[in-house]
Every structure is written in structure tokens, then in C-alpha cells.
XYZ file of C-alpha atoms in Angstrom:
515
model
C 54.391 70.657 144.600
C 51.918 72.598 142.447
C 52.146 76.354 141.904
C 49.302 77.175 144.284
C 50.966 75.114 147.006
C 54.281 76.819 146.213
C 52.731 80.270 146.450
C 51.061 79.428 149.761
C 54.349 78.035 151.074
C 56.298 81.132 150.070
C 53.703 83.429 151.603
C 54.012 81.598 154.927
C 57.796 81.621 154.742
C 57.864 85.400 154.366
C 56.825 85.570 158.024
C 59.585 83.195 159.171
C 62.130 84.342 161.736
C 64.875 82.681 159.695
C 66.539 85.187 157.342
C 67.535 82.694 154.663
C 63.997 81.280 154.534
C 62.571 84.782 154.025
C 65.162 85.437 151.291
C 64.261 82.209 149.482
C 60.549 82.943 149.852
C 60.827 86.428 148.314
C 62.835 85.136 145.343
C 60.521 82.159 144.924
C 57.403 84.300 144.987
C 58.942 86.455 142.276
C 59.264 83.342 140.094
C 55.865 81.687 140.573
C 53.658 84.426 142.047
C 50.879 86.291 140.317
C 50.287 89.985 139.799
C 48.637 90.502 143.196
C 51.697 89.122 144.959
C 53.804 92.072 143.814
C 52.235 94.159 146.601
C 53.228 91.504 149.121
C 56.820 91.836 147.969
C 56.525 95.625 148.143
C 55.682 95.256 151.852
C 58.582 92.821 152.283
C 60.898 95.542 150.972
C 60.688 97.063 154.443
C 62.358 94.030 156.058
C 65.143 95.006 158.514
C 67.598 92.540 156.903
C 69.370 93.788 153.704
C 69.406 90.335 152.076
C 65.610 90.147 152.330
C 65.176 93.653 150.890
C 67.485 92.658 148.045
C 65.407 89.517 147.393
C 62.209 91.580 147.421
C 63.679 93.913 144.767
C 64.619 90.893 142.639
C 61.097 89.486 143.009
C 59.476 92.792 142.061
C 61.571 92.976 138.909
C 60.575 89.427 137.971
C 56.831 89.853 138.513
C 56.725 92.886 136.214
C 54.114 95.014 137.967
C 55.259 98.661 137.711
C 52.504 99.954 139.995
C 53.795 97.827 142.867
C 57.385 98.998 142.478
C 56.976 102.682 141.637
C 57.034 103.817 145.285
C 59.167 101.210 146.996
C 61.956 100.766 144.445
C 63.115 104.428 144.525
C 63.383 104.037 148.300
C 65.410 100.840 147.933
C 67.666 102.610 145.427
C 68.715 104.834 148.347
C 69.333 101.884 150.674
C 72.487 101.733 152.768
C 73.376 98.317 151.358
C 75.024 98.383 147.868
C 73.484 95.071 146.826
C 70.008 96.370 147.620
C 70.690 99.512 145.563
C 72.025 97.418 142.727
C 69.049 95.025 142.607
C 66.491 97.808 143.100
C 67.917 99.909 140.255
C 67.986 96.849 138.000
C 64.352 96.094 138.866
C 63.386 99.697 138.086
C 64.983 99.329 134.659
C 63.131 96.066 133.996
C 59.827 97.629 135.060
C 60.541 100.717 132.895
C 59.576 103.013 135.765
C 59.111 106.690 134.968
C 58.447 109.921 136.783
C 60.353 112.542 138.735
C 60.928 110.228 141.692
C 62.709 107.577 139.653
C 64.769 110.225 137.840
C 65.898 111.614 141.202
C 66.765 108.110 142.390
C 68.836 107.363 139.273
C 70.530 110.766 139.533
C 71.600 110.133 143.116
C 73.128 106.801 142.060
C 75.397 108.497 139.509
C 77.751 109.177 142.433
C 77.399 105.705 143.947
C 80.697 104.122 145.105
C 79.681 100.796 143.495
C 80.342 100.872 139.737
C 77.560 98.372 138.947
C 75.088 100.795 140.504
C 76.486 103.725 138.497
C 76.052 101.639 135.350
C 72.443 100.866 136.237
C 71.762 104.553 136.872
C 73.137 105.449 133.435
C 71.149 102.696 131.751
C 67.985 103.932 133.464
C 68.569 107.585 132.525
C 69.374 106.586 128.948
C 66.080 104.715 128.708
C 64.296 107.838 129.953
C 66.298 110.133 127.669
C 67.262 112.550 130.453
C 70.659 113.562 131.896
C 69.755 113.582 135.582
C 72.248 115.993 137.118
C 74.195 117.424 134.184
C 77.429 118.232 136.028
C 77.540 114.790 137.645
C 76.831 113.093 134.327
C 79.625 114.928 132.518
C 82.021 114.295 135.392
C 81.541 110.561 134.776
C 83.577 111.010 131.583
C 86.509 110.692 133.979
C 85.197 107.575 135.727
C 87.932 104.923 136.176
C 85.605 102.151 134.984
C 85.333 101.904 131.210
C 81.759 100.623 131.282
C 80.722 103.705 133.276
C 82.440 106.446 131.272
C 81.541 104.720 128.018
C 77.823 104.781 128.885
C 78.111 108.340 130.165
C 79.739 109.368 126.901
C 76.982 107.697 124.883
C 74.248 109.426 126.891
C 75.982 112.805 126.575
C 76.269 112.283 122.828
C 72.575 111.401 122.602
C 71.738 114.598 124.517
C 74.292 116.772 122.681
C 71.618 119.273 121.580
C 70.446 119.868 125.165
C 71.699 123.391 126.043
C 72.613 122.449 129.621
C 74.545 119.360 128.513
C 76.341 121.286 125.785
C 77.322 124.074 128.185
C 78.694 121.614 130.754
C 80.729 119.730 128.141
C 82.253 123.020 126.970
C 83.009 124.033 130.566
C 84.687 120.667 131.203
C 86.691 120.949 127.978
C 87.946 124.334 129.170
C 88.669 123.697 132.816
C 87.848 120.091 133.710
C 90.212 117.658 135.375
C 92.113 114.758 133.859
C 90.203 112.104 131.962
C 86.911 114.032 132.045
C 88.524 116.942 130.221
C 90.130 114.586 127.694
C 86.787 113.014 126.818
C 85.024 116.382 126.707
C 87.608 117.624 124.207
C 86.967 114.617 121.974
C 83.177 115.062 122.182
C 83.076 118.639 120.963
C 82.903 119.224 117.188
C 85.861 120.870 115.454
C 83.963 124.119 115.000
C 84.211 124.693 118.762
C 88.014 124.872 118.691
C 88.231 128.618 118.120
C 86.108 129.466 121.152
C 88.308 127.143 123.258
C 91.596 128.563 121.990
C 92.722 130.412 125.126
C 91.971 127.430 127.362
C 93.698 125.085 124.920
C 96.897 127.120 124.945
C 96.801 127.105 128.739
C 96.081 123.358 128.615
C 99.510 122.724 127.101
C 100.766 123.255 130.668
C 98.123 121.072 132.351
C 99.538 118.714 135.030
C 98.022 115.707 133.243
C 99.986 114.340 130.246
C 96.745 112.908 128.858
C 95.165 116.364 128.892
C 98.224 117.876 127.202
C 97.996 115.241 124.462
C 94.261 115.850 123.995
C 94.837 119.613 123.846
C 97.621 119.185 121.291
C 95.420 116.902 119.216
C 92.682 119.524 119.314
C 95.123 122.173 118.115
C 96.391 120.036 115.239
C 93.985 121.591 112.744
C 94.873 125.190 113.641
C 97.726 126.497 111.489
C 98.810 129.886 112.798
C 102.211 131.275 113.860
C 100.845 131.790 117.374
C 99.861 128.135 117.728
C 103.131 126.885 116.253
C 105.129 129.068 118.630
C 103.073 127.808 121.582
C 103.606 124.184 120.551
C 107.353 124.726 120.120
C 107.573 126.359 123.555
C 105.633 123.471 125.062
C 107.993 120.954 123.428
C 111.052 122.749 124.836
C 109.784 122.269 128.386
C 107.999 118.933 127.979
C 108.974 116.035 130.256
C 106.505 113.371 129.113
C 107.747 111.216 126.209
C 104.195 110.557 124.965
C 103.404 114.272 124.838
C 106.758 115.038 123.217
C 106.032 112.469 120.498
C 102.698 114.120 119.745
C 104.195 117.620 119.655
C 107.011 116.555 117.343
C 104.538 115.033 114.889
C 102.608 118.292 114.882
C 105.689 120.470 114.420
C 107.159 118.500 111.517
C 107.963 120.955 108.752
C 110.491 120.876 105.904
C 113.554 122.967 106.606
C 112.598 124.001 110.161
C 115.999 123.752 111.816
C 114.599 124.880 115.177
C 113.160 121.377 115.538
C 116.601 119.706 115.363
C 117.538 120.513 118.985
C 114.348 119.204 120.629
C 114.352 116.148 118.367
C 117.930 115.279 119.311
C 116.966 115.490 122.986
C 114.369 112.741 122.555
C 116.196 110.405 120.177
C 117.248 107.998 122.920
C 113.799 107.767 124.471
C 111.988 104.535 123.499
C 108.608 106.317 123.312
C 109.459 109.651 121.708
C 112.513 108.477 119.759
C 110.664 107.331 116.592
C 108.821 110.662 116.380
C 112.110 112.505 116.843
C 113.700 110.564 113.968
C 110.683 111.217 111.776
C 110.827 114.926 112.599
C 114.518 115.081 111.639
C 113.696 113.434 108.331
C 111.010 116.026 107.682
C 113.487 118.826 108.385
C 115.708 117.238 105.702
C 118.762 119.471 106.038
C 122.372 118.363 106.035
C 122.716 118.448 109.826
C 119.361 116.689 110.384
C 120.281 113.856 108.028
C 123.683 113.561 109.663
C 121.923 112.884 112.977
C 119.799 110.220 111.258
C 122.930 108.518 109.967
C 124.208 108.397 113.521
C 120.924 106.885 114.726
C 120.942 103.940 112.336
C 124.564 103.242 113.170
C 123.984 103.229 116.939
C 122.872 99.707 117.846
C 122.297 100.790 121.451
C 119.279 102.814 120.402
C 115.804 101.187 120.437
C 114.878 99.301 117.265
C 111.753 101.388 116.507
C 113.825 104.589 116.627
C 116.445 103.198 114.249
C 113.625 101.925 112.026
C 112.035 105.385 111.877
C 115.440 106.864 111.063
C 115.953 104.343 108.252
C 112.590 105.175 106.732
C 113.322 108.904 107.034
C 116.687 108.482 105.302
C 114.953 106.812 102.372
C 112.416 109.622 102.175
C 115.147 112.270 102.224
C 116.804 110.596 99.237
C 120.346 111.839 99.826
C 123.167 110.445 97.664
C 124.104 107.689 100.098
C 120.570 106.679 101.213
C 120.430 103.384 99.305
C 123.889 102.316 100.441
C 123.056 103.091 104.062
C 119.795 101.133 103.917
C 120.808 97.980 102.064
C 123.020 96.645 104.924
C 120.175 97.217 107.380
C 118.140 94.480 105.659
C 120.419 92.073 107.548
C 120.255 93.925 110.881
C 119.589 91.621 113.878
C 116.621 93.812 114.874
C 113.499 93.040 112.821
C 112.137 96.549 113.399
C 115.235 97.977 111.774
C 114.852 95.598 108.829
C 111.282 96.804 108.379
C 112.388 100.427 108.500
C 115.015 99.718 105.846
C 112.380 98.143 103.588
C 110.128 101.182 104.011
C 113.047 103.518 103.357
C 114.010 101.677 100.190
C 110.379 101.755 99.107
C 110.385 105.546 99.472
C 113.584 105.710 97.442
C 111.990 103.588 94.705
C 108.890 105.782 94.692
C 110.949 108.984 94.417
C 113.109 107.506 91.641
C 116.348 105.552 91.883
C 119.539 106.422 90.073
C 120.492 104.052 87.284
C 123.262 102.371 89.291
C 120.973 101.899 92.318
C 118.181 99.991 90.582
C 119.653 96.512 90.270
C 121.115 96.335 93.834
C 117.786 97.452 95.330
C 115.748 95.095 93.131
C 118.035 92.176 93.918
C 117.986 92.812 97.688
C 114.223 93.270 97.962
C 113.394 90.231 95.810
C 115.756 88.159 97.954
C 113.907 89.375 101.042
C 110.590 88.217 99.569
C 111.703 84.591 99.744
C 113.874 84.942 102.860
C 111.025 86.340 104.989
C 107.613 85.482 103.472
C 105.834 86.813 106.571
C 106.755 90.353 105.456
C 106.109 89.711 101.764
C 103.357 92.308 101.477
C 105.486 95.076 102.970
C 108.410 94.178 100.750
C 106.050 94.038 97.790
C 104.924 97.609 98.419
C 108.563 98.704 98.351
C 108.998 97.073 94.920
C 106.073 98.845 93.227
C 107.266 100.523 90.051
C 110.745 98.933 90.017
C 110.820 97.416 86.520
C 114.311 95.967 87.101
C 112.738 93.439 89.472
C 110.177 92.124 86.939
C 112.198 89.114 85.660
C 112.718 87.794 89.188
C 109.141 88.589 90.189
C 107.831 86.608 87.227
C 110.072 83.718 88.177
C 108.704 83.791 91.719
C 105.127 83.940 90.459
C 105.783 80.785 88.448
C 107.835 78.804 90.934
C 107.418 79.808 94.584
C 105.519 77.441 96.843
C 104.787 80.075 99.473
C 101.276 81.465 99.063
C 102.149 84.728 100.865
C 104.866 85.425 98.318
C 102.591 84.528 95.381
C 99.889 86.818 96.697
C 102.355 89.691 97.140
C 104.020 89.232 93.738
C 100.974 89.102 91.445
C 99.935 92.774 91.893
C 103.531 93.806 91.095
C 103.085 92.490 87.552
C 100.624 95.280 86.756
C 102.197 98.338 85.069
C 101.175 101.934 85.651
C 100.660 102.122 81.901
C 101.033 99.665 79.013
C 104.076 101.506 77.642
C 105.963 101.206 80.905
C 109.361 99.473 80.985
C 109.277 95.682 81.036
C 105.661 95.402 79.838
C 105.753 94.900 76.059
C 102.935 93.103 74.292
C 104.490 89.686 74.922
C 105.242 90.499 78.531
C 101.715 91.779 79.080
C 100.107 88.611 77.733
C 102.392 86.394 79.803
C 101.699 88.366 82.972
C 97.931 88.183 82.404
C 98.267 84.407 81.961
C 99.935 84.298 85.363
C 97.004 86.170 86.851
C 94.524 83.799 85.201
C 96.367 80.874 86.754
C 96.234 82.746 90.086
C 92.434 82.688 89.921
C 92.621 78.893 90.258
C 95.091 78.951 93.157
C 94.036 76.850 96.181
C 94.841 79.757 98.544
C 92.269 82.572 98.859
C 94.846 85.404 99.275
C 96.385 84.449 95.932
C 93.006 84.278 94.181
C 92.090 87.653 95.633
C 95.391 89.241 94.555
C 94.955 87.828 91.061
C 91.448 89.279 90.760
C 92.530 92.713 92.012
C 95.521 92.710 89.657
C 93.317 91.746 86.687
C 91.068 94.692 87.401
C 94.135 96.947 87.412
C 95.265 95.492 84.082
C 91.929 96.352 82.543
C 92.129 99.863 84.019
C 95.465 100.577 82.321
C 93.917 99.624 78.991
C 94.904 96.008 78.379
C 92.256 94.581 76.033
C 91.637 90.852 76.208
C 91.114 89.385 72.700
C 88.199 86.999 71.976
C 89.010 83.312 72.415
C 90.143 81.529 69.274
C 91.246 78.070 68.261
C 94.956 77.251 68.690
C 97.003 74.103 67.967
C 96.978 71.528 70.811
C 100.704 71.982 71.422
C 100.414 75.717 72.098
C 98.983 77.655 75.026
C 96.090 79.928 74.133
C 96.626 83.646 74.772
C 94.435 85.117 77.485
C 90.925 85.577 76.130
C 87.825 87.433 77.252
C 85.531 84.380 77.182
C 87.890 82.173 79.167
C 88.384 84.902 81.781
C 84.643 85.475 82.023
C 84.027 81.761 82.641
C 86.664 81.609 85.366
C 85.285 84.707 87.050
C 81.736 83.382 87.009
C 83.002 80.256 88.749
C 84.493 82.467 91.476
C 81.360 84.602 91.880
C 80.117 82.197 94.561
C 83.447 81.869 96.391
C 83.084 81.797 100.220
C 85.345 84.858 100.536
C 83.341 88.135 100.538
C 86.315 90.243 99.476
C 87.089 87.879 96.599
C 83.489 88.003 95.398
C 83.654 91.806 95.497
C 86.911 91.858 93.513
C 85.492 89.407 90.960
C 82.393 91.568 90.524
C 84.630 94.581 89.803
C 86.513 92.636 87.104
C 83.264 91.438 85.516
C 82.006 95.019 85.481
C 85.217 96.185 83.801
C 84.890 93.427 81.186
C 81.287 94.379 80.494
C 82.184 98.076 80.116
C 85.757 98.289 78.842
C 85.347 101.915 77.922
C 83.945 102.921 81.312
C 85.641 105.268 83.786
C 88.795 104.046 85.493
């Protein structure tokens, strides 16, 4: 059937008594009709059956004639049927309709019970660059549907310099309800905090835990005795674990023994317990550390809480910290093992006693091979522990696990060339290992080798020019050989590897440049 025959057929069918035939005719005319047929569909929009009105709206959107839809579509956007409203608002967006009437129609749909319609209203208002009704728009920050409040938030941000929008966001941040107030607090710039201070302090008692968290987060940059006292008072009466965790993080302060009581109260809670352990570690007094010792020994406590306590013990650095943490590397709970690794890493960073170095080095190196999946975390804990270098070099030369190789190579870089374990011979051998790492079949190893080479050059290791050596001897690392290997990697498929290689080439080209 040709298009003219189709059009004639659809025009006849629009007068049919059968609803489904009228629906099909309106949709069909929208597909194959011409510009003049848009006015026919506009008349069809008055059909008593909702499905036909919906089809007429679809057809109007397809034909793309704004003049035909500018009067009828705003009326359909107020239809009793949600599907008609949905299709009419979508057609208005497609036709890019403008004017006060369409703005009023979109604005009314901001309160529509159907979330698809609310989305369409926001899309339409965004295209027009207007807020519609400001209070309704800002209230949508609390909409239960993420697609709705996300679009509302974007439109509010776009219109942030509009005085009416700004005033409503501030009002909502001060006295709004639930999720809308939370989002309003995140939208306002930090400079607005001072003018919100009274409402924020009152917000610490808001019925909504989410609001209390948002208020606390907003107060985190305000360091005054009044704020600290208000936060401490709020923590004393807090019943929500999530809010208590936030407040404890904010109140962490060395030597503040007033935090010990509230922290102890939350230690057994699976949500707030880790924050409580961390807060006790920050207090770092004899009684606080004694509580931490009890936490790591209590296997009935949640793993994340014991892990946080283990890390805090390492950061406190008391005389028995290392000996408390080493057995936890074999704890049945993997979270606790991780916390022990982090705690030992803090102890290494702060400086181990002479008799602690070998046991820590031995235990952490053993963990590298026992659990390669955590090799990077264990590697961070080993940074700066020269006693581990012999075993790390052995692993770099012999391990078959690429995760371990990738984690070990950066540990061969000293903080300075005169550091322990990195004499001239050791330096050359370690750089050879990194050069071999550039040829590794696994990208993480090649990347680690390139990053480590850049660090070597930063600490002042100068690669000598290549020179002839007897066939039975391995050549020392040379500038020309390294340059050739790096140029071969410059086209590697890995973007991060190419970036690391470029940094090494730049360092080679400008050895005296800034670190």
C-alpha cells in the first residue's frame, strides 16, 4: 500500500467507532502523514477515549509541527489519564514548545503522582531554563525516585544564581524535611555555613538520621569550642549507629579522654564500632589503648571493629603493639588480618625498635606469598623496612605470581641512595630487576617497573652510558638500553603504562630537572 493510500486509510479510520482502530490510525498517521495532518491529530486529541488521546499525542510528537501542538498538548498534559499526560509532555519536549502556557503545564506536572511524568516535566523545564514553581522544584530534592531528584538537583544547580532558587534552597537547608534538606545542605557552598549555624545546631536533634548526618558533615569544617561541645552532647544522646560513627570521626582528638566513654558504648555495634575503635586510638592514652587491647582479643566482636582496633594499636605505637599485631596475621577473620597489616605498616612508618624489625619483616614477606590477593596492601606496610630487602629481592627474582611481582618492585626503591640496604652494587642489581620488569608479560608488573624506575631517577640514581662487556658477564644498567626499552613500551595498549613510560623518558632527558 503506498503512502497516499495509507494516509487516506488512516484518515478514514480516525472516524471509526472501534477504539483500537482509531488508536492505530492516529499512530499510523503520525508515522506517514504530512505537515497538514498534524492539525487532524490535534482535533483527534479531543477523543473521549484516553487511549486515542494518547495516540494523538504520540502522533503530534512524531510529525514535528509545533504550531499544531502548542494549544492542544498543554491541555493533554493536564489530562486525567497518566499515560496521556506522559505522552503529551514527551511530545511537547520533542516539539520544543515554549511560552507561558507550556511552562505552567510543566510546572503542574512537577507534583504528578507518576514519576515518568515528573521526569518529563523536569526535562522540559531544563530545556527552557526556568524553574517553574521554585518551592515545588526544590521539594523534589526529596523525591523517592533517583531519576527525579537527580534531575531536580541538576536544574537547581544550573539556576543557582537565580535569587528565588537560592532563597528556597537556603530555606530548605534550614528547615526542610528529610531527604530534601539533606540535598539542600549539600548544594549550598561552604561559605553559607556561618549563616546556617543556628539551624545546623538545632538540626543535630532532627528526627531524621540522614539529616543529622548531613548537618554534622556540614559542621565538620567549623572548629570552635561551641561546635565541639554541641557535637559531644549530640553523641551522648545519639541512638543511630550511622550518626554516632560520623560524630566520633569528627570528635577524634589526641588526648581527649571525654571521648572514651561514648566510644566504649558503641564498640559492640557493627556500624559504629570501627569508628569507636578509631576514636580510642586517636585519644591514645593508657586507658584508651587498654580498651583497644580488649577489642582485638574479643573474637565475639565484629571483624571490622577488631580490624580498626588493630590499625589503631599500630598507630599508637605502644611497647607491645608489634607483639599484639603479629598473631593477628593468622586470625580466622580476613578483616582482622587486614587491620593487623595496616597496624604493622603504621608501626614501620613511625619507626620500629631494633628487635622488632626482623620479626615484622619476616611476617609481612611471608604474607606476600601466602595471600597474593592482598600483596599491594602488604607491600605498603613494608615501605621503608630495609630488613625485608633480601627477601623482597628474592621474590622479585623467583615468584611466579604477577601480583606479588608488581607489589615488590616499587619496594626496591630507596628514599635516598644512602639508605640502608642500597649500596652501589645493590642499586645496580635492583635497577636490573626493574629493567627486566619492563619486559614482563603482565601489564601490572610492567607498570610497577616503570613507576619504580622513575622513582629511582628522582632519588638521584644516574644510569651510566652503555659500554662493551665480555660475553660471559651481564651488562650494568645503561641509559641507552633503558631508552630503547622504554621507546618500545611507548605504544603499549595500557594508557597508564604509556603515561608512566613518558615520565621516565622525561626524567632521562632532563636528569637535573625538578623532582
